[in-house]
Amino acid sequence: MRDFASLLGGQYQTIFGAGSSCSGTGNLSSDGCSSGSSGSTPQRRRSESLGPFRRRLRSEFSLLDYFFHQPKHGRHTRYPNRTFMLMAAGFMFITCGALVHILDPYLLIFKWKLIFQEGSEIFNLWRTPPVDLYIKIYLFNVTNAEDFLAGRAEKMQIEEVGPYVYRELMSHDNITFNENGTLSTRPHHPLIFQKGLSGNLREDDVFMMPNIALLSIANVASKQPYFYRWPINLLIRQTRVQPLERQTAREFMYGYPTTLTTLGNTFLPSWISFDKVGLIDRMYDFDDDFETIYTGETSASMSGLYDTYLGSPNLAQWNGSHCSNIRNASDGTKFKSFVEPDDQLLFFRKSMCRAQILIQNGTDHEIDGLKATKFVFEENALDNGEFDPRNKCYCREGKCLPRGLIDVTSCYYGFPIALSYPHFLDADPKVLMHVNGSRPDPKAHRSHFMINPVSGLPLQLSVKFQINMVLEDLSSMAHCEKFSNLVVPTLWFEITMPGLPKSLLTRFIFYLKILPFGDQVVKHSLLAFGGILLLVAITKVSLTLSSAYSSAYRISNELRESLW
């Protein structure tokens, strides 16, 4: 418009001449000439002749006329034309697309669905997870028991037998919602033996296994004065009980009544409050457990994570928050939602006796059509201070076990139990010298977690630990002398979820894949459609304006011809 005004000014100069400006002392009229009596009559006639042309030019360059219909004769109101409607619609669609991008209604709805409320979908899934959760148990059969007990063999020879597969029917019972954004519950983890998944193995298979009750009582009594040890040694000799004995797989895992445990339950009820000793039975004893869990009311991403366990955010068996803290840990049902690239997670199970830190190990994974981030245990997770001084709080009563062994005696009712990775993976090499037959394999014995980073839903998990007996000097205990200062592997287990069931997978594919895709389609469609409408409106105005320039040149030529 400015260029054309300059051009039009040049045309006027051409028409009126360089010296044709008004003279005299009169005031200037709207056409640029003096209204005084000294004005030139020919100039006034030329000014009057410009009127129609000026009106035509104003009509050609009126923006209102591009977007609004001209008012009818005798009316002052206008109403929008199609170009204005296109432009307005374009702006409206772009604004809606921008609002969808800024407000992200899908994310708002998804966060709302993550909150635990009575009857809500995510709460029901957490309360009774409809997943196939299994525990696979591998026993260590001592194949040279007679030779070792008789002193003919220096080391025990072990042979892995398994897996014995049990389905874990996990649930959270006795739920009470609290006013501080948490709920109180009691966990329940019954196990059902799966014959079809255990191959040819049966619970009544007989193996030569460590006598957990004898070795545990001997380890405790060995530290006591002679007059305390004497009746126990007398009982051991009279009953002829041995530290290695034939047991069925079920007896070893779930225990069976013995004279020693009966006496211990009778005379030492503060220590042994049960009449049989089985490692899996003790590991899955949740009768007195209670915990509080975040509902997500204050932060949706934290729903399903621990607030307290047994009334405290810290485990009583460890000193210092580095070792004892379980707050914000997951029991494996649901992890933290909206995981960031550098986030670390916490995983806690009673059988582990501690919370384990999980670190990310790859984000470009997909499990059954859903995006997954792989998590593994941090390096040197079972360190006792050798690599990380903070881990010295895992040393029980100031005594540190070799690297790769964590003393969990306090969690297993005073029995001398230590956890390690299967087959002593990543443990101090001297631990492997106690027995023959241990074959650590990183591919077979490492744990991993495949977690959807948006929902915190575990898509696949495999948690593997080994239970060992760490024995002290037993030279003063009958029949147990050969087990002095030994680390005896008993079994290792894998808690595993191979994948989501189809019904649950279909539901979460809709929530986590289809709905976000639809959200993006709607957002980009609004922006694209609005942009197209706006472009059409601008194009129409540009074409009309181009036509106006052409018309202006034509009017200028007509003006020149009419004046000359």
PDB file of N, CA and C in Angstrom, residues 219-293:
ATOM      1  N   ASN A 219      24.383 -72.885  65.445  1.00  0.00           N
ATOM      2  CA  ASN A 219      25.084 -71.613  65.241  1.00  0.00           C
ATOM      3  C   ASN A 219      24.803 -70.645  66.391  1.00  0.00           C
ATOM      4  N   VAL A 220      23.561 -70.658  66.919  1.00  0.00           N
ATOM      5  CA  VAL A 220      23.218 -69.788  68.046  1.00  0.00           C
ATOM      6  C   VAL A 220      23.854 -70.310  69.338  1.00  0.00           C
ATOM      7  N   ALA A 221      23.777 -71.626  69.546  1.00  0.00           N
ATOM      8  CA  ALA A 221      24.276 -72.219  70.798  1.00  0.00           C
ATOM      9  C   ALA A 221      25.793 -72.177  70.893  1.00  0.00           C
ATOM     10  N   SER A 222      26.477 -72.161  69.754  1.00  0.00           N
ATOM     11  CA  SER A 222      27.947 -72.201  69.771  1.00  0.00           C
ATOM     12  C   SER A 222      28.549 -70.981  70.466  1.00  0.00           C
ATOM     13  N   LYS A 223      27.809 -69.898  70.550  1.00  0.00           N
ATOM     14  CA  LYS A 223      28.310 -68.670  71.186  1.00  0.00           C
ATOM     15  C   LYS A 223      28.014 -68.649  72.690  1.00  0.00           C
ATOM     16  N   GLN A 224      27.267 -69.663  73.165  1.00  0.00           N
ATOM     17  CA  GLN A 224      26.829 -69.671  74.561  1.00  0.00           C
ATOM     18  C   GLN A 224      27.814 -70.443  75.450  1.00  0.00           C
ATOM     19  N   PRO A 225      27.728 -70.266  76.763  1.00  0.00           N
ATOM     20  CA  PRO A 225      28.595 -71.000  77.689  1.00  0.00           C
ATOM     21  C   PRO A 225      28.356 -72.508  77.608  1.00  0.00           C
ATOM     22  N   TYR A 226      29.299 -73.267  78.175  1.00  0.00           N
ATOM     23  CA  TYR A 226      29.267 -74.729  78.094  1.00  0.00           C
ATOM     24  C   TYR A 226      27.970 -75.294  78.664  1.00  0.00           C
ATOM     25  N   PHE A 227      27.522 -74.798  79.815  1.00  0.00           N
ATOM     26  CA  PHE A 227      26.343 -75.366  80.465  1.00  0.00           C
ATOM     27  C   PHE A 227      25.065 -75.108  79.655  1.00  0.00           C
ATOM     28  N   TYR A 228      25.130 -74.173  78.725  1.00  0.00           N
ATOM     29  CA  TYR A 228      23.992 -73.946  77.817  1.00  0.00           C
ATOM     30  C   TYR A 228      24.080 -74.907  76.632  1.00  0.00           C
ATOM     31  N   ARG A 229      25.320 -75.173  76.161  1.00  0.00           N
ATOM     32  CA  ARG A 229      25.510 -76.048  75.005  1.00  0.00           C
ATOM     33  C   ARG A 229      25.318 -77.523  75.362  1.00  0.00           C
ATOM     34  N   TRP A 230      25.661 -77.875  76.583  1.00  0.00           N
ATOM     35  CA  TRP A 230      25.698 -79.306  76.934  1.00  0.00           C
ATOM     36  C   TRP A 230      24.368 -80.009  76.696  1.00  0.00           C
ATOM     37  N   PRO A 231      23.200 -79.497  77.167  1.00  0.00           N
ATOM     38  CA  PRO A 231      21.951 -80.233  76.912  1.00  0.00           C
ATOM     39  C   PRO A 231      21.599 -80.292  75.421  1.00  0.00           C
ATOM     40  N   ILE A 232      21.966 -79.270  74.680  1.00  0.00           N
ATOM     41  CA  ILE A 232      21.662 -79.293  73.248  1.00  0.00           C
ATOM     42  C   ILE A 232      22.515 -80.347  72.550  1.00  0.00           C
ATOM     43  N   ASN A 233      23.809 -80.416  72.893  1.00  0.00           N
ATOM     44  CA  ASN A 233      24.666 -81.444  72.302  1.00  0.00           C
ATOM     45  C   ASN A 233      24.202 -82.847  72.690  1.00  0.00           C
ATOM     46  N   LEU A 234      23.726 -82.981  73.927  1.00  0.00           N
ATOM     47  CA  LEU A 234      23.212 -84.272  74.369  1.00  0.00           C
ATOM     48  C   LEU A 234      22.004 -84.685  73.533  1.00  0.00           C
ATOM     49  N   LEU A 235      21.113 -83.723  73.276  1.00  0.00           N
ATOM     50  CA  LEU A 235      19.926 -84.019  72.474  1.00  0.00           C
ATOM     51  C   LEU A 235      20.313 -84.379  71.043  1.00  0.00           C
ATOM     52  N   ILE A 236      21.286 -83.688  70.487  1.00  0.00           N
ATOM     53  CA  ILE A 236      21.721 -83.971  69.115  1.00  0.00           C
ATOM     54  C   ILE A 236      22.271 -85.388  69.013  1.00  0.00           C
ATOM     55  N   ARG A 237      23.072 -85.780  70.000  1.00  0.00           N
ATOM     56  CA  ARG A 237      23.671 -87.122  69.953  1.00  0.00           C
ATOM     57  C   ARG A 237      22.617 -88.202  70.153  1.00  0.00           C
ATOM     58  N   GLN A 238      21.680 -87.969  71.059  1.00  0.00           N
ATOM     59  CA  GLN A 238      20.669 -88.994  71.340  1.00  0.00           C
ATOM     60  C   GLN A 238      19.727 -89.185  70.147  1.00  0.00           C
ATOM     61  N   THR A 239      19.356 -88.112  69.504  1.00  0.00           N
ATOM     62  CA  THR A 239      18.440 -88.218  68.358  1.00  0.00           C
ATOM     63  C   THR A 239      19.168 -88.569  67.069  1.00  0.00           C
ATOM     64  N   ARG A 240      20.524 -88.516  67.105  1.00  0.00           N
ATOM     65  CA  ARG A 240      21.350 -88.844  65.937  1.00  0.00           C
ATOM     66  C   ARG A 240      20.996 -88.009  64.714  1.00  0.00           C
ATOM     67  N   VAL A 241      20.542 -86.804  64.955  1.00  0.00           N
ATOM     68  CA  VAL A 241      20.209 -85.909  63.854  1.00  0.00           C
ATOM     69  C   VAL A 241      21.496 -85.439  63.198  1.00  0.00           C
ATOM     70  N   GLN A 242      21.462 -85.302  61.879  1.00  0.00           N
ATOM     71  CA  GLN A 242      22.638 -84.932  61.109  1.00  0.00           C
ATOM     72  C   GLN A 242      22.400 -83.592  60.386  1.00  0.00           C
ATOM     73  N   PRO A 243      23.470 -82.828  60.123  1.00  0.00           N
ATOM     74  CA  PRO A 243      23.320 -81.539  59.432  1.00  0.00           C
ATOM     75  C   PRO A 243      22.939 -81.677  57.960  1.00  0.00           C
ATOM     76  N   LEU A 244      23.136 -82.856  57.391  1.00  0.00           N
ATOM     77  CA  LEU A 244      22.638 -83.162  56.049  1.00  0.00           C
ATOM     78  C   LEU A 244      21.737 -84.376  56.168  1.00  0.00           C
ATOM     79  N   GLU A 245      20.515 -84.278  55.638  1.00  0.00           N
ATOM     80  CA  GLU A 245      19.576 -85.386  55.759  1.00  0.00           C
ATOM     81  C   GLU A 245      18.648 -85.434  54.555  1.00  0.00           C
ATOM     82  N   ARG A 246      18.020 -86.586  54.386  1.00  0.00           N
ATOM     83  CA  ARG A 246      17.070 -86.748  53.289  1.00  0.00           C
ATOM     84  C   ARG A 246      15.768 -86.023  53.616  1.00  0.00           C
ATOM     85  N   GLN A 247      15.330 -85.223  52.680  1.00  0.00           N
ATOM     86  CA  GLN A 247      14.084 -84.479  52.842  1.00  0.00           C
ATOM     87  C   GLN A 247      13.386 -84.405  51.490  1.00  0.00           C
ATOM     88  N   THR A 248      12.059 -84.361  51.539  1.00  0.00           N
ATOM     89  CA  THR A 248      11.347 -84.094  50.298  1.00  0.00           C
ATOM     90  C   THR A 248      11.489 -82.613  49.976  1.00  0.00           C
ATOM     91  N   ALA A 249      11.242 -82.273  48.719  1.00  0.00           N
ATOM     92  CA  ALA A 249      11.340 -80.869  48.309  1.00  0.00           C
ATOM     93  C   ALA A 249      10.384 -80.000  49.117  1.00  0.00           C
ATOM     94  N   ARG A 250       9.175 -80.499  49.359  1.00  0.00           N
ATOM     95  CA  ARG A 250       8.202 -79.718  50.119  1.00  0.00           C
ATOM     96  C   ARG A 250       8.630 -79.568  51.564  1.00  0.00           C
ATOM     97  N   GLU A 251       9.169 -80.630  52.180  1.00  0.00           N
ATOM     98  CA  GLU A 251       9.622 -80.538  53.566  1.00  0.00           C
ATOM     99  C   GLU A 251      10.721 -79.496  53.708  1.00  0.00           C
ATOM    100  N   PHE A 252      11.633 -79.468  52.755  1.00  0.00           N
ATOM    101  CA  PHE A 252      12.716 -78.499  52.858  1.00  0.00           C
ATOM    102  C   PHE A 252      12.202 -77.073  52.679  1.00  0.00           C
ATOM    103  N   MET A 253      11.271 -76.876  51.737  1.00  0.00           N
ATOM    104  CA  MET A 253      10.780 -75.519  51.464  1.00  0.00           C
ATOM    105  C   MET A 253       9.795 -75.042  52.517  1.00  0.00           C
ATOM    106  N   TYR A 254       8.931 -75.956  53.014  1.00  0.00           N
ATOM    107  CA  TYR A 254       7.866 -75.528  53.922  1.00  0.00           C
ATOM    108  C   TYR A 254       8.046 -76.042  55.353  1.00  0.00           C
ATOM    109  N   GLY A 255       9.061 -76.859  55.571  1.00  0.00           N
ATOM    110  CA  GLY A 255       9.367 -77.299  56.922  1.00  0.00           C
ATOM    111  C   GLY A 255       8.582 -78.523  57.359  1.00  0.00           C
ATOM    112  N   TYR A 256       9.045 -79.134  58.423  1.00  0.00           N
ATOM    113  CA  TYR A 256       8.370 -80.282  59.031  1.00  0.00           C
ATOM    114  C   TYR A 256       8.746 -80.314  60.510  1.00  0.00           C
ATOM    115  N   PRO A 257       7.867 -80.811  61.378  1.00  0.00           N
ATOM    116  CA  PRO A 257       8.149 -80.810  62.827  1.00  0.00           C
ATOM    117  C   PRO A 257       9.339 -81.719  63.155  1.00  0.00           C
ATOM    118  N   THR A 258      10.236 -81.218  63.987  1.00  0.00           N
ATOM    119  CA  THR A 258      11.364 -82.016  64.473  1.00  0.00           C
ATOM    120  C   THR A 258      11.475 -81.813  65.981  1.00  0.00           C
ATOM    121  N   THR A 259      12.236 -82.673  66.617  1.00  0.00           N
ATOM    122  CA  THR A 259      12.417 -82.571  68.066  1.00  0.00           C
ATOM    123  C   THR A 259      13.067 -81.243  68.442  1.00  0.00           C
ATOM    124  N   LEU A 260      14.041 -80.819  67.634  1.00  0.00           N
ATOM    125  CA  LEU A 260      14.756 -79.579  67.937  1.00  0.00           C
ATOM    126  C   LEU A 260      13.827 -78.367  67.854  1.00  0.00           C
ATOM    127  N   THR A 261      13.030 -78.285  66.794  1.00  0.00           N
ATOM    128  CA  THR A 261      12.141 -77.126  66.662  1.00  0.00           C
ATOM    129  C   THR A 261      11.041 -77.157  67.716  1.00  0.00           C
ATOM    130  N   THR A 262      10.606 -78.373  68.088  1.00  0.00           N
ATOM    131  CA  THR A 262       9.589 -78.468  69.134  1.00  0.00           C
ATOM    132  C   THR A 262      10.133 -77.953  70.462  1.00  0.00           C
ATOM    133  N   LEU A 263      11.365 -78.370  70.796  1.00  0.00           N
ATOM    134  CA  LEU A 263      11.987 -77.894  72.031  1.00  0.00           C
ATOM    135  C   LEU A 263      12.253 -76.390  71.965  1.00  0.00           C
ATOM    136  N   GLY A 264      12.713 -75.934  70.802  1.00  0.00           N
ATOM    137  CA  GLY A 264      12.976 -74.505  70.646  1.00  0.00           C
ATOM    138  C   GLY A 264      11.715 -73.695  70.791  1.00  0.00           C
ATOM    139  N   ASN A 265      10.611 -74.198  70.221  1.00  0.00           N
ATOM    140  CA  ASN A 265       9.328 -73.502  70.318  1.00  0.00           C
ATOM    141  C   ASN A 265       8.813 -73.495  71.760  1.00  0.00           C
ATOM    142  N   THR A 266       9.178 -74.555  72.529  1.00  0.00           N
ATOM    143  CA  THR A 266       8.707 -74.667  73.909  1.00  0.00           C
ATOM    144  C   THR A 266       9.534 -73.820  74.867  1.00  0.00           C
ATOM    145  N   PHE A 267      10.873 -73.915  74.725  1.00  0.00           N
ATOM    146  CA  PHE A 267      11.752 -73.268  75.707  1.00  0.00           C
ATOM    147  C   PHE A 267      12.291 -71.917  75.236  1.00  0.00           C
ATOM    148  N   LEU A 268      12.227 -71.639  73.937  1.00  0.00           N
ATOM    149  CA  LEU A 268      12.713 -70.358  73.410  1.00  0.00           C
ATOM    150  C   LEU A 268      11.653 -69.716  72.522  1.00  0.00           C
ATOM    151  N   PRO A 269      10.459 -69.474  73.045  1.00  0.00           N
ATOM    152  CA  PRO A 269       9.383 -68.947  72.202  1.00  0.00           C
ATOM    153  C   PRO A 269       9.670 -67.546  71.667  1.00  0.00           C
ATOM    154  N   SER A 270      10.527 -66.786  72.390  1.00  0.00           N
ATOM    155  CA  SER A 270      10.858 -65.449  71.886  1.00  0.00           C
ATOM    156  C   SER A 270      11.719 -65.514  70.636  1.00  0.00           C
ATOM    157  N   TRP A 271      12.376 -66.671  70.411  1.00  0.00           N
ATOM    158  CA  TRP A 271      13.193 -66.825  69.212  1.00  0.00           C
ATOM    159  C   TRP A 271      12.449 -67.626  68.142  1.00  0.00           C
ATOM    160  N   ILE A 272      12.009 -68.821  68.502  1.00  0.00           N
ATOM    161  CA  ILE A 272      11.304 -69.681  67.544  1.00  0.00           C
ATOM    162  C   ILE A 272       9.835 -69.733  67.956  1.00  0.00           C
ATOM    163  N   SER A 273       8.993 -69.058  67.178  1.00  0.00           N
ATOM    164  CA  SER A 273       7.562 -69.010  67.508  1.00  0.00           C
ATOM    165  C   SER A 273       6.762 -69.938  66.608  1.00  0.00           C
ATOM    166  N   PHE A 274       7.441 -70.887  65.972  1.00  0.00           N
ATOM    167  CA  PHE A 274       6.771 -71.835  65.079  1.00  0.00           C
ATOM    168  C   PHE A 274       7.360 -73.215  65.326  1.00  0.00           C
ATOM    169  N   ASP A 275       6.644 -74.248  64.912  1.00  0.00           N
ATOM    170  CA  ASP A 275       7.078 -75.605  65.232  1.00  0.00           C
ATOM    171  C   ASP A 275       7.718 -76.326  64.052  1.00  0.00           C
ATOM    172  N   LYS A 276       7.981 -75.608  62.959  1.00  0.00           N
ATOM    173  CA  LYS A 276       8.681 -76.215  61.835  1.00  0.00           C
ATOM    174  C   LYS A 276       9.459 -75.125  61.108  1.00  0.00           C
ATOM    175  N   VAL A 277      10.531 -75.532  60.438  1.00  0.00           N
ATOM    176  CA  VAL A 277      11.423 -74.575  59.776  1.00  0.00           C
ATOM    177  C   VAL A 277      11.494 -74.913  58.292  1.00  0.00           C
ATOM    178  N   GLY A 278      11.012 -73.986  57.461  1.00  0.00           N
ATOM    179  CA  GLY A 278      11.126 -74.109  56.006  1.00  0.00           C
ATOM    180  C   GLY A 278      11.421 -72.740  55.431  1.00  0.00           C
ATOM    181  N   LEU A 279      12.374 -72.666  54.512  1.00  0.00           N
ATOM    182  CA  LEU A 279      12.821 -71.358  54.029  1.00  0.00           C
ATOM    183  C   LEU A 279      11.721 -70.613  53.277  1.00  0.00           C
ATOM    184  N   ILE A 280      10.996 -71.302  52.403  1.00  0.00           N
ATOM    185  CA  ILE A 280       9.931 -70.638  51.651  1.00  0.00           C
ATOM    186  C   ILE A 280       8.758 -70.307  52.575  1.00  0.00           C
ATOM    187  N   ASP A 281       8.509 -71.178  53.518  1.00  0.00           N
ATOM    188  CA  ASP A 281       7.442 -70.923  54.491  1.00  0.00           C
ATOM    189  C   ASP A 281       7.732 -69.654  55.278  1.00  0.00           C
ATOM    190  N   ARG A 282       8.984 -69.472  55.720  1.00  0.00           N
ATOM    191  CA  ARG A 282       9.351 -68.266  56.463  1.00  0.00           C
ATOM    192  C   ARG A 282       9.398 -67.034  55.544  1.00  0.00           C
ATOM    193  N   MET A 283       9.830 -67.233  54.318  1.00  0.00           N
ATOM    194  CA  MET A 283       9.948 -66.128  53.370  1.00  0.00           C
ATOM    195  C   MET A 283       8.580 -65.563  53.018  1.00  0.00           C
ATOM    196  N   TYR A 284       7.561 -66.402  53.009  1.00  0.00           N
ATOM    197  CA  TYR A 284       6.209 -65.973  52.648  1.00  0.00           C
ATOM    198  C   TYR A 284       5.277 -65.909  53.862  1.00  0.00           C
ATOM    199  N   ASP A 285       5.859 -65.660  55.017  1.00  0.00           N
ATOM    200  CA  ASP A 285       5.054 -65.466  56.216  1.00  0.00           C
ATOM    201  C   ASP A 285       4.682 -63.986  56.322  1.00  0.00           C
ATOM    202  N   PHE A 286       3.471 -63.639  55.890  1.00  0.00           N
ATOM    203  CA  PHE A 286       2.992 -62.260  55.904  1.00  0.00           C
ATOM    204  C   PHE A 286       1.880 -62.050  56.938  1.00  0.00           C
ATOM    205  N   ASP A 287       1.730 -62.991  57.853  1.00  0.00           N
ATOM    206  CA  ASP A 287       0.590 -62.945  58.773  1.00  0.00           C
ATOM    207  C   ASP A 287       0.526 -61.665  59.592  1.00  0.00           C
ATOM    208  N   ASP A 288       1.655 -61.169  60.038  1.00  0.00           N
ATOM    209  CA  ASP A 288       1.665 -59.995  60.919  1.00  0.00           C
ATOM    210  C   ASP A 288       2.065 -58.713  60.198  1.00  0.00           C
ATOM    211  N   ASP A 289       2.164 -58.762  58.881  1.00  0.00           N
ATOM    212  CA  ASP A 289       2.634 -57.596  58.138  1.00  0.00           C
ATOM    213  C   ASP A 289       1.506 -56.593  57.895  1.00  0.00           C
ATOM    214  N   PHE A 290       1.854 -55.330  57.918  1.00  0.00           N
ATOM    215  CA  PHE A 290       0.920 -54.271  57.534  1.00  0.00           C
ATOM    216  C   PHE A 290       1.739 -53.122  56.949  1.00  0.00           C
ATOM    217  N   GLU A 291       1.142 -52.361  56.074  1.00  0.00           N
ATOM    218  CA  GLU A 291       1.863 -51.317  55.350  1.00  0.00           C
ATOM    219  C   GLU A 291       0.908 -50.202  54.937  1.00  0.00           C
ATOM    220  N   THR A 292       1.461 -49.041  54.653  1.00  0.00           N
ATOM    221  CA  THR A 292       0.675 -47.939  54.094  1.00  0.00           C
ATOM    222  C   THR A 292       1.233 -47.603  52.717  1.00  0.00           C
ATOM    223  N   ILE A 293       0.324 -47.307  51.799  1.00  0.00           N
ATOM    224  CA  ILE A 293       0.653 -47.108  50.392  1.00  0.00           C
ATOM    225  C   ILE A 293       0.104 -45.758  49.937  1.00  0.00           C
TER     226      ILE A 293
END
